Coordinates of C-alpha atoms in Angstrom, one line a residue:
M11 CA -2.8 9.7 -0.8
T12 CA -0.3 10.7 -3.4
A13 CA 0.1 7.4 -5.2
G14 CA -0.1 6.5 -8.9
P15 CA -0.3 8.5 -12.1
R16 CA -3.1 11.0 -12.6
Q17 CA -5.2 12.1 -15.5
P18 CA -5.7 15.8 -15.9
D19 CA -8.6 17.0 -13.8
R20 CA -10.1 20.1 -12.3
T21 CA -7.7 21.6 -9.8
S22 CA -9.7 24.8 -9.0
S23 CA -9.9 25.5 -5.3
A24 CA -13.1 24.7 -3.5
A25 CA -15.0 27.7 -2.2
G26 CA -15.1 26.4 1.3
S27 CA -11.4 25.5 1.5
T28 CA -8.9 26.9 4.0
F29 CA -5.3 26.9 2.7
M30 CA -2.1 26.4 4.8
P31 CA 1.2 26.6 3.1
G32 CA 4.4 25.9 5.1
K33 CA 7.5 23.8 5.4
T34 CA 8.4 20.3 6.7
A35 CA 11.4 17.9 7.0
A36 CA 12.1 14.4 5.7
V37 CA 12.3 11.3 8.0
P38 CA 15.8 9.7 8.2
R39 CA 16.1 6.0 7.3
Q40 CA 17.9 3.3 9.2
P41 CA 20.7 1.3 7.4
S42 CA 20.4 -2.5 7.1
V43 CA 23.1 -4.8 8.5
V44 CA 23.8 -8.1 6.9
S45 CA 26.3 -10.6 8.4
G46 CA 28.3 -13.0 6.2
G47 CA 28.8 -16.7 6.7
G48 CA 32.6 -16.3 7.2
E49 CA 32.0 -13.9 10.1
A50 CA 29.5 -16.3 11.7
R51 CA 32.2 -19.1 11.6
A52 CA 34.7 -16.7 13.1
R53 CA 32.4 -15.9 16.0
T54 CA 31.7 -19.5 16.7
G55 CA 35.4 -20.5 16.7
I56 CA 34.9 -23.3 14.1
P57 CA 37.9 -23.5 11.7
A58 CA 37.1 -22.8 8.1
E59 CA 38.5 -26.2 7.0
V60 CA 36.2 -28.1 9.4
G61 CA 33.2 -26.2 8.0
T62 CA 34.3 -27.1 4.5
R63 CA 34.7 -30.8 5.3
A64 CA 31.3 -30.9 7.0
G65 CA 29.7 -29.1 4.1
S66 CA 31.2 -31.5 1.6
A67 CA 30.0 -34.6 3.5
E68 CA 26.5 -33.1 3.8
S69 CA 26.5 -32.3 0.0
A70 CA 27.5 -35.9 -0.8
R71 CA 24.7 -37.3 1.3
G72 CA 22.2 -34.9 -0.2
A73 CA 23.3 -35.9 -3.7
E74 CA 23.0 -39.6 -3.0
S75 CA 19.5 -39.0 -1.5
A76 CA 18.5 -37.0 -4.5
R77 CA 19.8 -39.8 -6.9
R78 CA 17.8 -42.5 -5.1
A79 CA 14.6 -40.4 -5.1
E80 CA 15.1 -39.7 -8.8
D81 CA 15.7 -43.4 -9.7
G82 CA 12.6 -44.4 -7.7
P83 CA 12.0 -47.9 -6.2
G84 CA 14.2 -50.7 -7.6
G85 CA 16.5 -48.3 -9.4
R86 CA 14.0 -47.5 -12.1
P87 CA 13.4 -43.9 -13.1
A88 CA 10.5 -42.4 -11.2
E89 CA 7.5 -41.3 -13.3
V90 CA 6.4 -37.7 -12.7
A91 CA 2.8 -36.8 -13.4
A92 CA 2.6 -34.2 -16.2
G93 CA 0.6 -31.0 -15.7
P94 CA -0.7 -28.8 -18.5
G95 CA 2.2 -28.0 -20.9
E96 CA 4.7 -30.2 -19.1
V97 CA 6.7 -33.2 -20.4
T98 CA 6.4 -36.5 -18.5
G99 CA 9.5 -37.3 -16.5
S100 CA 10.6 -33.6 -16.2
T101 CA 10.6 -31.7 -12.9
H102 CA 11.6 -28.5 -14.4
A103 CA 9.5 -25.5 -15.5
P104 CA 6.7 -26.2 -17.9
A105 CA 6.6 -25.0 -21.5
A106 CA 6.2 -21.3 -22.0
G107 CA 2.9 -19.8 -23.0
N108 CA 0.5 -21.6 -20.6
G109 CA 0.5 -18.8 -17.9
I110 CA 1.9 -21.1 -15.2
L111 CA 5.5 -20.9 -14.0
G112 CA 6.8 -24.0 -12.1
G113 CA 3.3 -25.3 -11.6
V114 CA 2.2 -22.2 -9.6
P115 CA -0.8 -20.2 -11.0
P116 CA -0.2 -16.5 -11.8
M117 CA -0.9 -14.3 -8.8
A118 CA -1.8 -10.6 -8.6
R119 CA 1.0 -8.4 -7.2
P120 CA -0.8 -5.0 -6.7
R121 CA 1.0 -1.9 -5.5
A122 CA -0.3 -0.6 -2.2
A123 CA -0.7 2.8 -0.7
A124 CA -2.1 4.2 2.5
G125 CA -3.5 7.6 3.7
A126 CA -5.7 9.2 6.3
L127 CA -8.8 11.4 6.4
F128 CA -8.4 14.4 8.9
F129 CA -11.3 16.6 9.7
D130 CA -11.8 20.0 11.3
E131 CA -14.7 21.1 13.6
E132 CA -16.8 22.0 10.5
G133 CA -16.5 18.4 9.1
R134 CA -14.2 19.5 6.3
V135 CA -11.6 17.0 5.1
L136 CA -7.9 17.8 4.8
L137 CA -6.5 17.6 1.2
V138 CA -3.0 18.1 -0.1
E139 CA -1.8 19.4 -3.5
P140 CA 1.1 17.5 -5.0
S141 CA 3.6 19.3 -7.2
Y142 CA 4.2 16.3 -9.6
K143 CA 0.7 15.6 -10.9
P144 CA -2.6 17.4 -11.4
G145 CA -5.3 17.2 -8.9
W146 CA -5.4 17.0 -5.1
D147 CA -5.3 14.0 -2.8
I148 CA -5.4 13.0 0.9
P149 CA -2.2 12.8 2.9
G150 CA -0.5 9.5 2.2
G151 CA 1.5 7.5 -0.3
F152 CA 3.0 4.2 -1.3
I153 CA 3.8 1.5 1.2
E154 CA 7.5 0.5 1.2
P155 CA 8.8 -3.1 1.3
G156 CA 8.4 -4.7 4.7
E157 CA 6.2 -1.8 5.9
S158 CA 2.6 -2.2 7.2
P159 CA -0.2 0.0 5.7
Y160 CA -0.6 1.7 9.1
A161 CA 3.1 2.4 9.5
A162 CA 3.2 3.8 5.9
C163 CA 0.2 6.0 6.7
V164 CA 2.0 7.5 9.8
R165 CA 5.2 8.0 7.9
E166 CA 3.6 9.6 4.8
V167 CA 1.5 12.0 6.9
E168 CA 4.7 13.2 8.7
E169 CA 6.6 13.6 5.4
E170 CA 3.8 15.4 3.7
I171 CA 2.4 17.7 6.4
G172 CA 5.0 17.6 9.1
I173 CA 3.0 16.3 12.0
V174 CA 2.5 12.9 13.7
P175 CA -1.1 13.1 15.1
P176 CA -2.9 10.0 16.5
I177 CA -4.4 8.0 13.6
G178 CA -7.4 5.8 14.2
P179 CA -8.8 2.6 12.7
L180 CA -9.1 1.6 9.0
L181 CA -12.1 3.1 7.3
A182 CA -11.9 1.4 3.9
V183 CA -9.7 -0.6 1.6
D184 CA -10.2 0.1 -2.1
W185 CA -9.2 -2.2 -5.0
A186 CA -8.5 -0.2 -8.2
S187 CA -7.0 -1.2 -11.5
D188 CA -6.3 0.5 -14.9
E189 CA -4.0 0.1 -17.8
I190 CA -1.7 2.9 -16.6
A191 CA -1.3 2.2 -12.9
G192 CA -2.1 -1.5 -12.9
D193 CA -3.6 -3.2 -9.8
M194 CA -3.6 -1.2 -6.6
L195 CA -4.8 -1.6 -3.0
L196 CA -5.5 1.7 -1.2
F197 CA -5.9 1.8 2.6
V198 CA -7.8 4.8 4.1
F199 CA -7.5 5.3 7.9
D200 CA -9.5 7.6 10.1
G201 CA -7.4 10.6 11.3
G202 CA -10.4 11.9 13.1
L203 CA -10.9 15.5 14.3
L204 CA -7.6 17.4 14.0
P205 CA -7.7 20.0 16.8
E206 CA -6.4 23.5 16.2
P207 CA -3.1 23.0 18.0
W208 CA -2.3 20.2 15.5
R209 CA -3.5 22.3 12.5
E210 CA -1.3 25.2 13.5
R211 CA 1.8 22.9 13.3
I212 CA 1.1 21.7 9.8
R213 CA 4.0 22.4 7.4
V214 CA 4.3 21.3 3.8
D215 CA 7.7 21.1 2.2
M216 CA 6.8 23.2 -0.9
D217 CA 8.6 20.6 -3.0
E218 CA 6.6 17.4 -3.2
I219 CA 3.5 19.0 -1.6
I220 CA 2.9 22.7 -2.4
N221 CA -0.4 23.3 -0.5
C222 CA -3.1 21.9 1.7
A223 CA -6.6 22.8 2.5
F224 CA -9.7 21.7 4.5
T225 CA -12.4 21.1 2.0
P226 CA -16.2 20.3 2.5
I227 CA -17.0 16.7 1.6
S228 CA -19.6 18.0 -0.8
E229 CA -16.9 19.8 -2.8
V230 CA -14.3 17.1 -3.1
D231 CA -15.4 16.4 -6.7
D232 CA -14.2 19.9 -7.6
V233 CA -10.6 19.1 -6.7
L234 CA -10.1 15.3 -6.7
P235 CA -10.1 13.0 -9.7
V236 CA -13.4 11.1 -10.0
M237 CA -12.3 7.8 -8.5
H238 CA -10.4 9.5 -5.7
A239 CA -13.5 11.6 -4.8
R240 CA -15.7 8.4 -4.6
R241 CA -13.1 6.8 -2.3
V242 CA -13.0 9.8 0.1
R243 CA -16.8 10.1 0.3
A244 CA -17.2 6.3 0.8
A245 CA -14.5 6.2 3.5
A246 CA -15.9 9.3 5.2
E247 CA -19.3 7.7 5.4
R248 CA -17.8 4.8 7.4
R249 CA -16.8 7.0 10.3
G250 CA -18.7 6.2 13.4
Q251 CA -20.7 3.4 12.0
G252 CA -19.1 0.8 14.3
D253 CA -19.4 -2.1 11.8
G254 CA -15.7 -2.2 10.7
A255 CA -14.0 -1.0 7.5
G256 CA -15.7 -1.0 4.1
Y257 CA -14.5 -2.9 1.1
L258 CA -14.4 -0.8 -2.1
E259 CA -13.8 -1.4 -5.8
R260 CA -12.8 1.8 -7.7
G261 CA -14.4 3.8 -4.9
Y262 CA -17.7 1.9 -4.8
L263 CA -18.8 0.0 -1.7
V264 CA -19.1 -3.7 -2.4
P265 CA -21.7 -5.0 -2.0
S266 CA -23.5 -1.7 -2.4
D267 CA -26.3 -2.6 0.1
P268 CA -25.1 -4.0 3.4
A269 CA -28.5 -5.8 3.7
L270 CA -27.6 -7.9 0.7
A271 CA -24.4 -9.1 2.3
A272 CA -26.3 -10.1 5.4
D273 CA -28.8 -12.4 3.7
G274 CA -26.3 -13.7 1.1
S275 CA -28.1 -12.4 -1.9
G276 CA -25.5 -9.9 -3.0
E277 CA -23.2 -10.2 -6.0

Protein backbone atom coordinates (compact mmCIF):
# COMPACT_ATOMS: atom_id res chain seq x y z
CA MET A 1 0.00 0.00 0.00
CA THR A 2 2.13 2.83 -1.26
CA ALA A 3 0.75 5.63 0.89
CA GLY A 4 2.42 8.19 3.13
CA PRO A 5 6.04 9.24 3.65
CA ARG A 6 8.56 6.67 4.78
CA GLN A 7 11.51 6.70 7.10
CA PRO A 8 14.66 5.01 5.79
CA ASP A 9 14.51 1.30 6.44
CA ARG A 10 16.18 -1.89 5.37
CA THR A 11 15.46 -2.57 1.72
CA SER A 12 17.53 -5.72 1.27
CA SER A 13 15.73 -8.49 -0.56
CA ALA A 14 14.38 -11.37 1.48
CA ALA A 15 16.10 -14.68 0.83
CA GLY A 16 12.87 -16.44 -0.09
CA SER A 17 11.56 -13.74 -2.44
CA THR A 18 10.76 -14.26 -6.10
CA PHE A 19 11.11 -11.10 -8.23
CA MET A 20 9.03 -10.21 -11.30
CA PRO A 21 9.93 -6.98 -13.16
CA GLY A 22 7.72 -5.85 -16.05
CA LYS A 23 5.53 -3.10 -17.48
CA THR A 24 1.93 -1.88 -17.02
CA ALA A 25 -0.47 0.85 -18.23
CA ALA A 26 -2.40 3.62 -16.46
CA VAL A 27 -6.19 3.67 -16.06
CA PRO A 28 -8.02 6.46 -17.98
CA ARG A 29 -10.22 8.79 -15.99
CA GLN A 30 -13.74 9.94 -16.85
CA PRO A 31 -14.45 13.71 -17.11
CA SER A 32 -17.08 15.30 -14.91
CA VAL A 33 -20.09 17.14 -16.44
CA VAL A 34 -21.68 20.08 -14.62
CA SER A 35 -24.85 21.79 -15.90
CA GLY A 36 -25.43 25.51 -15.25
CA GLY A 37 -28.66 27.10 -14.01
CA GLY A 38 -29.17 29.03 -17.29
CA GLU A 39 -29.06 25.81 -19.29
CA ALA A 40 -31.64 24.27 -16.96
CA ARG A 41 -34.04 27.19 -17.54
CA ALA A 42 -33.53 26.92 -21.29
CA ARG A 43 -34.41 23.23 -21.24
CA THR A 44 -37.61 23.83 -19.22
CA GLY A 45 -38.74 26.68 -21.50
CA ILE A 46 -39.11 29.20 -18.63
CA PRO A 47 -38.14 32.73 -19.75
CA ALA A 48 -35.24 34.25 -17.87
CA GLU A 49 -37.26 37.27 -16.70
CA VAL A 50 -39.94 35.02 -15.17
CA GLY A 51 -37.31 33.15 -13.21
CA THR A 52 -35.86 36.48 -12.06
CA ARG A 53 -39.22 37.79 -10.81
CA ALA A 54 -39.99 34.54 -9.02
CA GLY A 55 -36.55 34.55 -7.41
CA SER A 56 -36.97 38.17 -6.26
CA ALA A 57 -40.36 37.47 -4.65
CA GLU A 58 -38.99 34.39 -2.93
CA SER A 59 -35.99 36.39 -1.66
CA ALA A 60 -38.31 39.09 -0.28
CA ARG A 61 -40.44 36.54 1.57
CA GLY A 62 -37.29 34.89 2.93
CA ALA A 63 -35.91 38.21 4.14
CA GLU A 64 -39.19 39.06 5.90
CA SER A 65 -39.28 35.62 7.61
CA ALA A 66 -35.69 36.04 8.70
CA ARG A 67 -36.43 39.54 10.13
CA ARG A 68 -39.41 38.24 12.13
CA ALA A 69 -37.41 35.32 13.48
CA GLU A 70 -34.57 37.65 14.44
CA ASP A 71 -36.89 40.12 16.17
CA GLY A 72 -38.57 37.38 18.16
CA PRO A 73 -42.11 37.45 19.61
CA GLY A 74 -43.61 40.92 20.00
CA GLY A 75 -40.95 42.59 17.88
CA ARG A 76 -38.28 42.28 20.58
CA PRO A 77 -34.77 41.04 19.71
CA ALA A 78 -34.50 37.28 20.26
CA GLU A 79 -31.98 36.20 22.88
CA VAL A 80 -29.47 33.59 21.73
CA ALA A 81 -27.90 31.31 24.29
CA ALA A 82 -24.17 31.82 24.35
CA GLY A 83 -21.81 28.87 24.05
CA PRO A 84 -18.16 28.84 25.15
CA GLY A 85 -16.38 31.84 23.70
CA GLU A 86 -19.56 33.31 22.11
CA VAL A 87 -21.20 36.68 22.66
CA THR A 88 -24.87 36.73 23.72
CA GLY A 89 -27.15 37.76 20.85
CA SER A 90 -24.71 36.75 18.12
CA THR A 91 -25.38 33.89 15.73
CA HIS A 92 -22.02 34.16 13.99
CA ALA A 93 -18.83 32.16 14.54
CA PRO A 94 -17.44 32.15 18.13
CA ALA A 95 -14.29 33.85 19.17
CA ALA A 96 -11.10 32.31 17.85
CA GLY A 97 -8.93 30.15 20.03
CA ASN A 98 -11.52 27.89 21.65
CA GLY A 99 -11.10 25.01 19.15
CA ILE A 100 -14.72 25.21 17.95
CA LEU A 101 -15.86 26.69 14.64
CA GLY A 102 -19.51 27.66 14.33
CA GLY A 103 -20.40 25.60 17.40
CA VAL A 104 -19.18 22.36 15.79
CA PRO A 105 -16.44 20.46 17.69
CA PRO A 106 -13.23 19.74 15.76
CA MET A 107 -13.33 16.46 13.85
CA ALA A 108 -10.56 14.18 12.62
CA ARG A 109 -10.07 14.14 8.85
CA PRO A 110 -7.68 11.25 8.29
CA ARG A 111 -6.24 10.39 4.92
CA ALA A 112 -7.18 6.90 3.76
CA ALA A 113 -5.50 4.21 1.72
CA ALA A 114 -6.36 0.67 0.64
CA GLY A 115 -4.37 -2.36 -0.47
CA ALA A 116 -4.51 -6.13 -0.80
CA LEU A 117 -2.57 -9.17 0.33
CA PHE A 118 -1.93 -11.69 -2.47
CA PHE A 119 -0.37 -15.08 -1.76
CA ASP A 120 1.23 -17.89 -3.77
CA GLU A 121 0.97 -21.64 -3.14
CA GLU A 122 3.83 -21.46 -0.63
CA GLY A 123 2.01 -18.88 1.52
CA ARG A 124 4.32 -16.03 0.53
CA VAL A 125 2.84 -12.52 0.27
CA LEU A 126 3.25 -10.23 -2.76
CA LEU A 127 5.15 -7.00 -2.05
CA VAL A 128 6.02 -4.12 -4.38
CA GLU A 129 9.00 -1.77 -4.37
CA PRO A 130 8.13 1.92 -4.98
CA SER A 131 10.64 4.15 -6.72
CA TYR A 132 9.79 7.29 -4.71
CA LYS A 133 10.46 6.14 -1.13
CA PRO A 134 12.60 3.60 0.70
CA GLY A 135 11.17 0.26 1.74
CA TRP A 136 8.65 -2.08 0.15
CA ASP A 137 4.85 -2.21 0.52
CA ILE A 138 1.75 -4.18 -0.47
CA PRO A 139 -0.06 -3.26 -3.72
CA GLY A 140 -2.38 -0.33 -3.00
CA GLY A 141 -2.51 3.42 -2.48
CA PHE A 142 -4.51 6.48 -1.49
CA ILE A 143 -8.30 6.58 -1.83
CA GLU A 144 -9.50 9.32 -4.17
CA PRO A 145 -12.42 11.70 -3.38
CA GLY A 146 -15.77 9.94 -3.75
CA GLU A 147 -14.09 6.54 -4.10
CA SER A 148 -14.77 3.59 -1.79
CA PRO A 149 -11.87 1.73 -0.12
CA TYR A 150 -12.65 -1.42 -2.11
CA ALA A 151 -12.80 0.45 -5.44
CA ALA A 152 -9.51 2.19 -4.61
CA CYS A 153 -7.91 -1.16 -3.85
CA VAL A 154 -8.99 -2.62 -7.23
CA ARG A 155 -7.80 0.49 -9.09
CA GLU A 156 -4.44 0.71 -7.33
CA VAL A 157 -3.71 -2.99 -7.85
CA GLU A 158 -4.30 -2.59 -11.58
CA GLU A 159 -2.19 0.56 -11.76
CA GLU A 160 0.72 -0.94 -9.83
CA ILE A 161 0.93 -4.54 -11.06
CA GLY A 162 -1.21 -4.46 -14.21
CA ILE A 163 -3.85 -7.07 -13.31
CA VAL A 164 -7.44 -7.06 -12.02
CA PRO A 165 -7.79 -10.34 -10.10
CA PRO A 166 -10.73 -11.08 -7.79
CA ILE A 167 -10.26 -9.41 -4.40
CA GLY A 168 -11.96 -10.80 -1.32
CA PRO A 169 -13.24 -9.37 1.96
CA LEU A 170 -11.67 -6.85 4.31
CA LEU A 171 -9.03 -8.38 6.57
CA ALA A 172 -8.15 -5.39 8.73
CA VAL A 173 -8.46 -1.63 9.12
CA ASP A 174 -5.52 0.10 10.77
CA TRP A 175 -5.55 3.53 12.42
CA ALA A 176 -2.13 5.18 12.35
CA SER A 177 -0.92 8.66 13.19
CA ASP A 178 2.40 10.46 13.36
CA GLU A 179 3.77 14.00 13.11
CA ILE A 180 4.78 13.56 9.47
CA ALA A 181 1.84 11.74 7.86
CA GLY A 182 -0.88 12.86 10.30
CA ASP A 183 -3.95 10.68 10.91
CA MET A 184 -4.46 7.78 8.51
CA LEU A 185 -6.87 4.87 8.01
CA LEU A 186 -5.53 1.91 6.06
CA PHE A 187 -7.81 -0.82 4.67
CA VAL A 188 -6.27 -4.23 3.91
CA PHE A 189 -8.28 -6.64 1.74
CA ASP A 190 -7.74 -10.34 1.10
CA GLY A 191 -6.47 -10.95 -2.42
CA GLY A 192 -6.26 -14.66 -1.61
CA LEU A 193 -4.24 -17.18 -3.55
CA LEU A 194 -3.01 -15.65 -6.81
CA PRO A 195 -2.80 -18.58 -9.26
CA GLU A 196 0.10 -18.92 -11.68
CA PRO A 197 -1.84 -17.60 -14.73
CA TRP A 198 -2.46 -14.34 -12.86
CA ARG A 199 1.15 -14.18 -11.63
CA GLU A 200 2.44 -14.56 -15.18
CA ARG A 201 0.44 -11.48 -16.23
CA ILE A 202 1.92 -9.19 -13.56
CA ARG A 203 3.59 -6.13 -15.07
CA VAL A 204 5.05 -3.22 -13.11
CA ASP A 205 5.52 0.12 -14.84
CA MET A 206 9.19 0.59 -13.84
CA ASP A 207 8.32 4.19 -12.99
CA GLU A 208 6.25 4.38 -9.79
CA ILE A 209 6.81 0.67 -9.05
CA ILE A 210 10.17 -0.82 -9.98
CA ASN A 211 9.90 -4.37 -8.67
CA CYS A 212 7.66 -6.92 -6.98
CA ALA A 213 8.28 -10.15 -5.11
CA PHE A 214 6.55 -12.92 -3.20
CA THR A 215 8.08 -12.90 0.28
CA PRO A 216 7.59 -15.26 3.26
CA ILE A 217 5.53 -13.69 6.04
CA SER A 218 8.36 -14.53 8.43
CA GLU A 219 10.68 -12.25 6.42
CA VAL A 220 8.52 -9.16 5.88
CA ASP A 221 10.42 -7.40 8.68
CA ASP A 222 13.50 -7.46 6.43
CA VAL A 223 11.87 -5.37 3.69
CA LEU A 224 8.95 -3.45 5.26
CA PRO A 225 9.05 -0.54 7.72
CA VAL A 226 8.26 -1.70 11.25
CA MET A 227 4.62 -0.57 11.45
CA HIS A 228 3.88 -1.83 7.93
CA ALA A 229 5.29 -5.24 8.79
CA ARG A 230 3.06 -5.45 11.88
CA ARG A 231 0.03 -4.53 9.78
CA VAL A 232 0.77 -7.20 7.14
CA ARG A 233 1.34 -9.92 9.73
CA ALA A 234 -1.83 -9.00 11.66
CA ALA A 235 -3.95 -8.89 8.48
CA ALA A 236 -2.52 -12.20 7.25
CA GLU A 237 -3.47 -13.83 10.55
CA ARG A 238 -7.11 -12.82 10.00
CA ARG A 239 -7.40 -14.94 6.85
CA GLY A 240 -9.78 -17.84 7.25
CA GLN A 241 -10.77 -17.02 10.83
CA GLY A 242 -14.38 -16.33 9.88
CA ASP A 243 -14.95 -13.69 12.57
CA GLY A 244 -14.74 -10.59 10.39
CA ALA A 245 -12.09 -7.94 9.91
CA GLY A 246 -9.70 -6.98 12.68
CA TYR A 247 -9.31 -3.47 14.04
CA LEU A 248 -5.69 -2.34 14.38
CA GLU A 249 -3.90 0.66 15.81
CA ARG A 250 -0.42 1.18 14.37
CA GLY A 251 -0.43 -2.46 13.34
CA TYR A 252 -1.49 -3.87 16.72
CA LEU A 253 -4.79 -5.72 17.10
CA VAL A 254 -7.15 -3.87 19.48
CA PRO A 255 -8.07 -5.36 21.87
CA SER A 256 -5.09 -7.66 21.74
CA ASP A 257 -7.00 -10.63 23.17
CA PRO A 258 -10.39 -11.35 21.53
CA ALA A 259 -11.54 -13.01 24.78
CA LEU A 260 -11.26 -9.63 26.56
CA ALA A 261 -13.62 -8.04 24.03
CA ALA A 262 -16.12 -10.86 24.53
CA ASP A 263 -16.42 -10.39 28.31
CA GLY A 264 -16.15 -6.58 28.22
CA SER A 265 -12.96 -6.41 30.28
CA GLY A 266 -10.71 -5.11 27.51
CA GLU A 267 -9.25 -1.62 27.35
